[in-house]
PDB file of C-alpha atoms and ligand atoms in Angstrom:
ATOM      1  CA  UNK Q   1     -10.795  -5.048  12.163  1.00  0.00           C
ATOM      2  CA  UNK Q   2      -8.774  -3.333   9.462  1.00  0.00           C
ATOM      3  CA  UNK Q   3      -7.320   0.154   9.151  1.00  0.00           C
ATOM      4  CA  UNK Q   4      -8.225   2.480   6.294  1.00  0.00           C
ATOM      5  CA  UNK Q   5      -5.464   3.698   3.985  1.00  0.00           C
ATOM      6  CA  UNK Q   6      -6.298   6.346   1.406  1.00  0.00           C
ATOM      7  CA  UNK Q   7      -4.599   5.851  -1.977  1.00  0.00           C
ATOM      8  CA  UNK Q   8      -4.154   9.528  -2.812  1.00  0.00           C
ATOM      9  CA  UNK Q   9      -3.670   9.213  -6.570  1.00  0.00           C
ATOM     10  CA  UNK Q  10      -4.752  12.758  -7.379  1.00  0.00           C
ATOM     11  CA  UNK Q  11      -2.621  15.265  -9.307  1.00  0.00           C
ATOM     12  CA  UNK Q  12      -1.185  18.445  -7.828  1.00  0.00           C
ATOM     13  CA  UNK Q  13      -0.676  19.785  -4.319  1.00  0.00           C
ATOM     14  CA  UNK Q  14      -3.955  21.697  -4.078  1.00  0.00           C
ATOM     15  CA  UNK Q  15      -6.128  18.666  -4.799  1.00  0.00           C
ATOM     16  CA  UNK Q  16      -4.035  16.385  -2.586  1.00  0.00           C
ATOM     17  CA  UNK Q  17      -4.199  18.752   0.369  1.00  0.00           C
ATOM     18  CA  UNK Q  18      -7.925  19.333  -0.211  1.00  0.00           C
ATOM     19  CA  UNK Q  19      -8.762  15.621  -0.131  1.00  0.00           C
ATOM     20  CA  UNK Q  20      -6.448  14.862   2.806  1.00  0.00           C
ATOM     21  CA  UNK Q  21      -7.894  17.750   4.830  1.00  0.00           C
ATOM     22  CA  UNK Q  22     -11.448  16.723   3.941  1.00  0.00           C
ATOM     23  CA  UNK Q  23     -10.772  13.196   5.220  1.00  0.00           C
ATOM     24  CA  UNK Q  24      -9.112  14.331   8.457  1.00  0.00           C
ATOM     25  CA  UNK Q  25      -9.943  12.020  11.336  1.00  0.00           C
ATOM     26  CA  UNK Q  26     -11.192   9.215   9.086  1.00  0.00           C
ATOM     27  CA  UNK Q  27      -7.876   7.754   7.863  1.00  0.00           C
ATOM     28  CA  UNK Q  28      -5.166   5.612   9.432  1.00  0.00           C
ATOM     29  CA  UNK Q  29      -2.564   6.323   6.733  1.00  0.00           C
ATOM     30  CA  UNK Q  30      -2.160   7.985   3.342  1.00  0.00           C
ATOM     31  CA  UNK Q  31      -0.554   6.102   0.460  1.00  0.00           C
ATOM     32  CA  UNK Q  32       1.095   8.259  -2.173  1.00  0.00           C
ATOM     33  CA  UNK Q  33       2.482   7.085  -5.488  1.00  0.00           C
ATOM     34  CA  UNK Q  34       3.725   8.126  -8.895  1.00  0.00           C
ATOM     35  CA  UNK Q  35       0.637  10.090 -10.036  1.00  0.00           C
ATOM     36  CA  UNK Q  36       0.867  12.493  -7.097  1.00  0.00           C
ATOM     37  CA  UNK Q  37       4.639  12.616  -6.590  1.00  0.00           C
ATOM     38  CA  UNK Q  38       5.418  13.085 -10.295  1.00  0.00           C
ATOM     39  CA  UNK Q  39       2.995  16.000 -10.367  1.00  0.00           C
ATOM     40  CA  UNK Q  40       4.228  17.679  -7.175  1.00  0.00           C
ATOM     41  CA  UNK Q  41       7.649  16.345  -6.169  1.00  0.00           C
ATOM     42  CA  UNK Q  42       8.441  14.575  -2.907  1.00  0.00           C
ATOM     43  CA  UNK Q  43       7.863  17.830  -1.005  1.00  0.00           C
ATOM     44  CA  UNK Q  44       4.204  16.778  -0.984  1.00  0.00           C
ATOM     45  CA  UNK Q  45       5.088  14.509   1.946  1.00  0.00           C
ATOM     46  CA  UNK Q  46       5.745  17.559   4.142  1.00  0.00           C
ATOM     47  CA  UNK Q  47       2.555  19.192   2.870  1.00  0.00           C
ATOM     48  CA  UNK Q  48       0.564  16.103   3.889  1.00  0.00           C
ATOM     49  CA  UNK Q  49       2.334  15.792   7.236  1.00  0.00           C
ATOM     50  CA  UNK Q  50      -0.278  18.109   8.743  1.00  0.00           C
ATOM     51  CA  UNK Q  51      -2.614  15.111   8.598  1.00  0.00           C
ATOM     52  CA  UNK Q  52      -0.459  13.618  11.393  1.00  0.00           C
ATOM     53  CA  UNK Q  53      -0.889  10.099  10.040  1.00  0.00           C
ATOM     54  CA  UNK Q  54       1.787   7.955   8.371  1.00  0.00           C
ATOM     55  CA  UNK Q  55       2.550   8.602   4.705  1.00  0.00           C
ATOM     56  CA  UNK Q  56       3.460   5.450   2.774  1.00  0.00           C
ATOM     57  CA  UNK Q  57       5.262   5.710  -0.568  1.00  0.00           C
ATOM     58  CA  UNK Q  58       3.896   3.211  -3.080  1.00  0.00           C
ATOM     59  CA  UNK Q  59       6.797   3.293  -5.516  1.00  0.00           C
ATOM     60  CA  UNK Q  60       6.693  -0.458  -6.193  1.00  0.00           C
ATOM     61  CA  UNK Q  61      10.470  -0.401  -6.112  1.00  0.00           C
ATOM     62  CA  UNK Q  62      11.997  -2.866  -8.603  1.00  0.00           C
ATOM     63  CA  UNK Q  63      15.702  -2.412  -9.243  1.00  0.00           C
ATOM     64  CA  UNK Q  64      19.173  -3.572  -8.252  1.00  0.00           C
ATOM     65  CA  UNK Q  65      20.022  -3.446  -4.540  1.00  0.00           C
ATOM     66  CA  UNK Q  66      22.057  -0.225  -4.702  1.00  0.00           C
ATOM     67  CA  UNK Q  67      19.344   1.673  -6.577  1.00  0.00           C
ATOM     68  CA  UNK Q  68      16.686   0.358  -4.203  1.00  0.00           C
ATOM     69  CA  UNK Q  69      18.702   1.657  -1.236  1.00  0.00           C
ATOM     70  CA  UNK Q  70      19.075   5.084  -2.872  1.00  0.00           C
ATOM     71  CA  UNK Q  71      15.316   5.256  -3.523  1.00  0.00           C
ATOM     72  CA  UNK Q  72      14.633   4.397   0.136  1.00  0.00           C
ATOM     73  CA  UNK Q  73      17.024   7.126   1.306  1.00  0.00           C
ATOM     74  CA  UNK Q  74      15.046   9.731  -0.650  1.00  0.00           C
ATOM     75  CA  UNK Q  75      11.652   8.413   0.443  1.00  0.00           C
ATOM     76  CA  UNK Q  76      12.470   8.330   4.145  1.00  0.00           C
ATOM     77  CA  UNK Q  77      14.503  11.533   3.949  1.00  0.00           C
ATOM     78  CA  UNK Q  78      11.343  13.222   2.654  1.00  0.00           C
ATOM     79  CA  UNK Q  79       9.452  12.115   5.746  1.00  0.00           C
ATOM     80  CA  UNK Q  80       7.629   8.972   4.650  1.00  0.00           C
ATOM     81  CA  UNK Q  81       6.946   6.315   7.262  1.00  0.00           C
ATOM     82  CA  UNK Q  82       6.898   3.401   4.856  1.00  0.00           C
ATOM     83  CA  UNK Q  83       7.605   2.194   1.348  1.00  0.00           C
ATOM     84  CA  UNK Q  84       6.069  -0.445  -0.902  1.00  0.00           C
ATOM     85  CA  UNK Q  85       8.444  -2.552  -2.979  1.00  0.00           C
ATOM     86  CA  UNK Q  86       8.207  -5.330  -5.511  1.00  0.00           C
ATOM     87  CA  UNK Q  87       9.923  -8.630  -4.723  1.00  0.00           C
ATOM     88  CA  UNK Q  88      10.388 -10.108  -8.191  1.00  0.00           C
ATOM     89  CA  UNK Q  89      13.853  -8.581  -8.607  1.00  0.00           C
ATOM     90  CA  UNK Q  90      15.100 -11.169  -6.138  1.00  0.00           C
ATOM     91  CA  UNK Q  91      16.126 -11.605  -2.535  1.00  0.00           C
ATOM     92  CA  UNK Q  92      19.116  -9.223  -2.670  1.00  0.00           C
ATOM     93  CA  UNK Q  93      17.045  -6.364  -4.102  1.00  0.00           C
ATOM     94  CA  UNK Q  94      14.313  -7.018  -1.571  1.00  0.00           C
ATOM     95  CA  UNK Q  95      16.778  -7.183   1.328  1.00  0.00           C
ATOM     96  CA  UNK Q  96      18.231  -3.823   0.278  1.00  0.00           C
ATOM     97  CA  UNK Q  97      14.787  -2.227   0.491  1.00  0.00           C
ATOM     98  CA  UNK Q  98      13.882  -3.825   3.802  1.00  0.00           C
ATOM     99  CA  UNK Q  99      17.235  -3.012   5.384  1.00  0.00           C
ATOM    100  CA  UNK Q 100      17.311   0.588   4.122  1.00  0.00           C
ATOM    101  CA  UNK Q 101      13.758   1.092   5.416  1.00  0.00           C
ATOM    102  CA  UNK Q 102      14.678  -0.183   8.854  1.00  0.00           C
ATOM    103  CA  UNK Q 103      17.930   1.821   8.891  1.00  0.00           C
ATOM    104  CA  UNK Q 104      15.776   4.931   8.454  1.00  0.00           C
ATOM    105  CA  UNK Q 105      13.222   3.893  11.060  1.00  0.00           C
ATOM    106  CA  UNK Q 106      10.611   3.070   8.422  1.00  0.00           C
ATOM    107  CA  UNK Q 107       8.585   0.065   7.360  1.00  0.00           C
ATOM    108  CA  UNK Q 108       8.676  -1.930   4.140  1.00  0.00           C
ATOM    109  CA  UNK Q 109       5.703  -3.636   2.497  1.00  0.00           C
ATOM    110  CA  UNK Q 110       6.139  -6.142  -0.321  1.00  0.00           C
ATOM    111  CA  UNK Q 111       3.778  -6.581  -3.270  1.00  0.00           C
ATOM    112  CA  UNK Q 112       3.029 -10.296  -3.489  1.00  0.00           C
ATOM    113  CA  UNK Q 113      -0.213 -10.630  -5.445  1.00  0.00           C
ATOM    114  CA  UNK Q 114      -1.803  -7.706  -7.268  1.00  0.00           C
ATOM    115  CA  UNK Q 115      -5.509  -6.981  -7.428  1.00  0.00           C
ATOM    116  CA  UNK Q 116      -6.147  -6.344 -11.139  1.00  0.00           C
ATOM    117  CA  UNK Q 117      -7.076  -9.089 -13.669  1.00  0.00           C
ATOM    118  CA  UNK Q 118      -3.655  -8.972 -15.358  1.00  0.00           C
ATOM    119  CA  UNK Q 119      -2.015 -10.005 -12.093  1.00  0.00           C
ATOM    120  CA  UNK Q 120      -2.979 -13.548 -13.053  1.00  0.00           C
ATOM    121  CA  UNK Q 121      -0.268 -13.462 -15.764  1.00  0.00           C
ATOM    122  CA  UNK Q 122       2.663 -13.239 -13.320  1.00  0.00           C
ATOM    123  CA  UNK Q 123       1.852 -11.663  -9.947  1.00  0.00           C
ATOM    124  CA  UNK Q 124      -0.313 -14.407  -8.465  1.00  0.00           C
ATOM    125  CA  UNK Q 125      -0.375 -18.108  -7.686  1.00  0.00           C
ATOM    126  CA  UNK Q 126       2.909 -19.837  -6.885  1.00  0.00           C
ATOM    127  CA  UNK Q 127       4.894 -16.692  -7.747  1.00  0.00           C
ATOM    128  CA  UNK Q 128       2.956 -14.734  -5.136  1.00  0.00           C
ATOM    129  CA  UNK Q 129       3.447 -17.471  -2.561  1.00  0.00           C
ATOM    130  CA  UNK Q 130       7.202 -17.543  -3.225  1.00  0.00           C
ATOM    131  CA  UNK Q 131       7.347 -13.768  -2.834  1.00  0.00           C
ATOM    132  CA  UNK Q 132       5.416 -13.959   0.436  1.00  0.00           C
ATOM    133  CA  UNK Q 133       7.949 -16.474   1.757  1.00  0.00           C
ATOM    134  CA  UNK Q 134      10.765 -14.218   0.535  1.00  0.00           C
ATOM    135  CA  UNK Q 135       9.194 -11.189   2.239  1.00  0.00           C
ATOM    136  CA  UNK Q 136       8.993 -13.081   5.513  1.00  0.00           C
ATOM    137  CA  UNK Q 137      12.591 -14.295   5.238  1.00  0.00           C
ATOM    138  CA  UNK Q 138      13.775 -10.745   4.473  1.00  0.00           C
ATOM    139  CA  UNK Q 139      12.170  -9.398   7.648  1.00  0.00           C
ATOM    140  CA  UNK Q 140       9.667  -7.211   5.795  1.00  0.00           C
ATOM    141  CA  UNK Q 141       6.954  -5.570   7.872  1.00  0.00           C
ATOM    142  CA  UNK Q 142       4.120  -6.678   5.661  1.00  0.00           C
ATOM    143  CA  UNK Q 143       2.804  -7.582   2.243  1.00  0.00           C
ATOM    144  CA  UNK Q 144       0.279  -6.279  -0.257  1.00  0.00           C
ATOM    145  CA  UNK Q 145      -2.429  -8.787  -1.209  1.00  0.00           C
ATOM    146  CA  UNK Q 146      -5.648  -8.408  -3.194  1.00  0.00           C
ATOM    147  CA  UNK Q 147      -9.081  -7.626  -1.803  1.00  0.00           C
ATOM    148  CA  UNK Q 148     -10.408  -8.725  -5.197  1.00  0.00           C
ATOM    149  CA  UNK Q 149      -9.269 -12.312  -4.495  1.00  0.00           C
ATOM    150  CA  UNK Q 150      -9.892 -12.787  -0.760  1.00  0.00           C
ATOM    151  CA  UNK Q 151      -9.178 -16.512  -0.895  1.00  0.00           C
ATOM    152  CA  UNK Q 152      -5.695 -15.730  -2.209  1.00  0.00           C
ATOM    153  CA  UNK Q 153      -5.160 -13.172   0.531  1.00  0.00           C
ATOM    154  CA  UNK Q 154      -6.178 -15.822   3.052  1.00  0.00           C
ATOM    155  CA  UNK Q 155      -3.605 -18.208   1.552  1.00  0.00           C
ATOM    156  CA  UNK Q 156      -0.889 -15.542   1.745  1.00  0.00           C
ATOM    157  CA  UNK Q 157      -1.867 -14.840   5.370  1.00  0.00           C
ATOM    158  CA  UNK Q 158      -1.288 -18.511   6.061  1.00  0.00           C
ATOM    159  CA  UNK Q 159       2.224 -18.228   4.630  1.00  0.00           C
ATOM    160  CA  UNK Q 160       3.348 -15.078   6.465  1.00  0.00           C
ATOM    161  CA  UNK Q 161       1.568 -15.799   9.756  1.00  0.00           C
ATOM    162  CA  UNK Q 162       0.281 -13.177  12.164  1.00  0.00           C
ATOM    163  CA  UNK Q 163       3.479 -11.265  12.902  1.00  0.00           C
ATOM    164  CA  UNK Q 164       3.463  -9.406   9.557  1.00  0.00           C
ATOM    165  CA  UNK Q 165       0.802  -7.024   8.277  1.00  0.00           C
ATOM    166  CA  UNK Q 166      -1.278  -7.231   5.115  1.00  0.00           C
ATOM    167  CA  UNK Q 167      -2.541  -4.122   3.341  1.00  0.00           C
ATOM    168  CA  UNK Q 168      -5.129  -4.872   0.696  1.00  0.00           C
ATOM    169  CA  UNK Q 169      -6.026  -2.813  -2.399  1.00  0.00           C
ATOM    170  CA  UNK Q 170      -8.983  -3.412  -4.670  1.00  0.00           C
ATOM    171  CA  UNK Q 171     -11.794  -2.147  -2.435  1.00  0.00           C
ATOM    172  CA  UNK Q 172     -14.175   0.306  -4.088  1.00  0.00           C
ATOM    173  CA  UNK Q 173     -13.445   1.106  -7.741  1.00  0.00           C
ATOM    174  CA  UNK Q 174     -11.945  -2.340  -8.435  1.00  0.00           C
ATOM    175  CA  UNK Q 175     -15.059  -4.009  -7.097  1.00  0.00           C
ATOM    176  CA  UNK Q 176     -14.136  -5.534  -3.734  1.00  0.00           C
ATOM    177  CA  UNK Q 177     -15.932  -4.737  -0.486  1.00  0.00           C
ATOM    178  CA  UNK Q 178     -14.269  -4.181   2.915  1.00  0.00           C
ATOM    179  CA  UNK Q 179     -16.205  -7.164   4.265  1.00  0.00           C
ATOM    180  CA  UNK Q 180     -14.547  -9.442   1.689  1.00  0.00           C
ATOM    181  CA  UNK Q 181     -11.109  -9.211   3.290  1.00  0.00           C
ATOM    182  CA  UNK Q 182     -11.209  -7.427   6.605  1.00  0.00           C
ATOM    183  CA  UNK Q 183     -10.782 -10.624   8.600  1.00  0.00           C
ATOM    184  CA  UNK Q 184      -7.536 -11.465   6.775  1.00  0.00           C
ATOM    185  CA  UNK Q 185      -5.869  -8.044   6.629  1.00  0.00           C
ATOM    186  CA  UNK Q 186      -4.591  -5.189   8.761  1.00  0.00           C
ATOM    187  CA  UNK Q 187      -5.629  -2.454   6.391  1.00  0.00           C
ATOM    188  CA  UNK Q 188      -7.710  -1.840   3.292  1.00  0.00           C
ATOM    189  CA  UNK Q 189      -6.448   0.553   0.618  1.00  0.00           C
ATOM    190  CA  UNK Q 190      -9.120   2.701  -1.043  1.00  0.00           C
ATOM    191  CA  UNK Q 191      -8.451   5.317  -3.701  1.00  0.00           C
ATOM    192  CA  UNK Q 192     -11.016   6.459  -6.257  1.00  0.00           C
ATOM    193  CA  UNK Q 193     -14.053   5.519  -4.177  1.00  0.00           C
ATOM    194  CA  UNK Q 194     -12.915   8.155  -1.683  1.00  0.00           C
ATOM    195  CA  UNK Q 195     -11.071  10.873  -3.607  1.00  0.00           C
ATOM    196  CA  UNK Q 196     -13.596  10.944  -6.460  1.00  0.00           C
ATOM    197  CA  UNK Q 197     -16.580  10.968  -4.090  1.00  0.00           C
ATOM    198  CA  UNK Q 198     -18.702  14.109  -3.855  1.00  0.00           C
ATOM    199  CA  UNK Q 199     -18.098  13.967  -0.092  1.00  0.00           C
ATOM    200  CA  UNK Q 200     -14.703  12.282   0.507  1.00  0.00           C
ATOM    201  CA  UNK Q 201     -15.025  12.498   4.285  1.00  0.00           C
ATOM    202  CA  UNK Q 202     -18.376  10.708   4.270  1.00  0.00           C
ATOM    203  CA  UNK Q 203     -17.025   8.066   1.887  1.00  0.00           C
ATOM    204  CA  UNK Q 204     -13.936   7.544   4.048  1.00  0.00           C
ATOM    205  CA  UNK Q 205     -16.083   7.345   7.162  1.00  0.00           C
ATOM    206  CA  UNK Q 206     -18.257   4.656   5.619  1.00  0.00           C
ATOM    207  CA  UNK Q 207     -15.259   2.556   4.509  1.00  0.00           C
ATOM    208  CA  UNK Q 208     -13.648   2.939   7.913  1.00  0.00           C
ATOM    209  CA  UNK Q 209     -16.788   1.794   9.726  1.00  0.00           C
ATOM    210  CA  UNK Q 210     -17.222  -1.146   7.337  1.00  0.00           C
ATOM    211  CA  UNK Q 211     -13.576  -2.177   7.782  1.00  0.00           C
ATOM    212  CA  UNK Q 212     -13.991  -2.367  11.556  1.00  0.00           C
TER     213      UNK Q 212
HETATM  214  O1  3DU M   1      -8.459   1.218  -7.266  1.00  0.00           O
HETATM  215  P1  3DU M   1      -8.257   2.380  -6.334  1.00  0.00           P
HETATM  216  O2  3DU M   1      -8.564   3.727  -6.938  1.00  0.00           O
HETATM  217  O3  3DU M   1      -8.960   2.157  -5.021  1.00  0.00           O
HETATM  218  O4  3DU M   1      -6.677   2.469  -5.988  1.00  0.00           O
HETATM  219  C1  3DU M   1      -5.939   1.375  -5.549  1.00  0.00           C
HETATM  220  C2  3DU M   1      -4.548   1.794  -5.196  1.00  0.00           C
HETATM  221  O5  3DU M   1      -3.789   0.688  -4.783  1.00  0.00           O
HETATM  222  C3  3DU M   1      -3.770   2.439  -6.333  1.00  0.00           C
HETATM  223  O6  3DU M   1      -2.886   3.395  -5.756  1.00  0.00           O
HETATM  224  C4  3DU M   1      -2.981   1.298  -6.912  1.00  0.00           C
HETATM  225  O7  3DU M   1      -1.783   1.732  -7.514  1.00  0.00           O
HETATM  226  C5  3DU M   1      -2.678   0.484  -5.665  1.00  0.00           C
HETATM  227  N1  3DU M   1      -2.502  -0.936  -5.877  1.00  0.00           N
HETATM  228  C6  3DU M   1      -3.460  -1.701  -6.452  1.00  0.00           C
HETATM  229  O8  3DU M   1      -4.516  -1.185  -6.830  1.00  0.00           O
HETATM  230  C7  3DU M   1      -3.248  -3.073  -6.615  1.00  0.00           C
HETATM  231  C8  3DU M   1      -2.131  -3.644  -6.179  1.00  0.00           C
HETATM  232  O9  3DU M   1      -1.984  -4.947  -6.281  1.00  0.00           O
HETATM  233  C9  3DU M   1      -1.169  -2.855  -5.569  1.00  0.00           C
HETATM  234  C10 3DU M   1      -1.396  -1.504  -5.436  1.00  0.00           C
END
């Protein structure tokens, strides 16, 4: 049984609020990222707070420790409940993100293996497994692993164990189905297949039921 996270990659406050309101009651969290925040500013977090579900900032943080900490301060200061970071900058950068998240009462998820075809160049295989081990050692709350490669997500689950969460993108527009990964993960991340649907609430409802 997996939660449903909406990847709200729309532009502008009006569209974001429209989709979030339309999906009310069908989502377990909303994931925001650069497309939305660059078009609205971080104030969008307060605008989405009416949804009364956690807002997770997918900023795929990838910098030196000090910069990572400063980014976390802004994200959690704006009202986010969680942040998604990269791990490839190394254990000190990752620790800065995890620690800053926890200092602000938030959670930190670590990208280990990405869902798109190009992930096979760097963000997969042994690199992904090393990053999963690093995420566990850093005390991260969870990892991001691909619904498009369920066998890889199963392998990463084996590395992190059951005490950390896995959120999994790639369902819908990227071709994966909820049934592919739901037994390995704590949440599926769905973007276009919901926010581009003629009836986003109905689409979200269907994904939520299928993820259960
Ligand atoms: O393909 P969708 O429209 O369902 O959106 C997927 C979301 O998940 C999108 O925000 C993207 O930036 C994010 N994501 C991946 O797609 C793949 C990853 O490995 C990590 C994050």
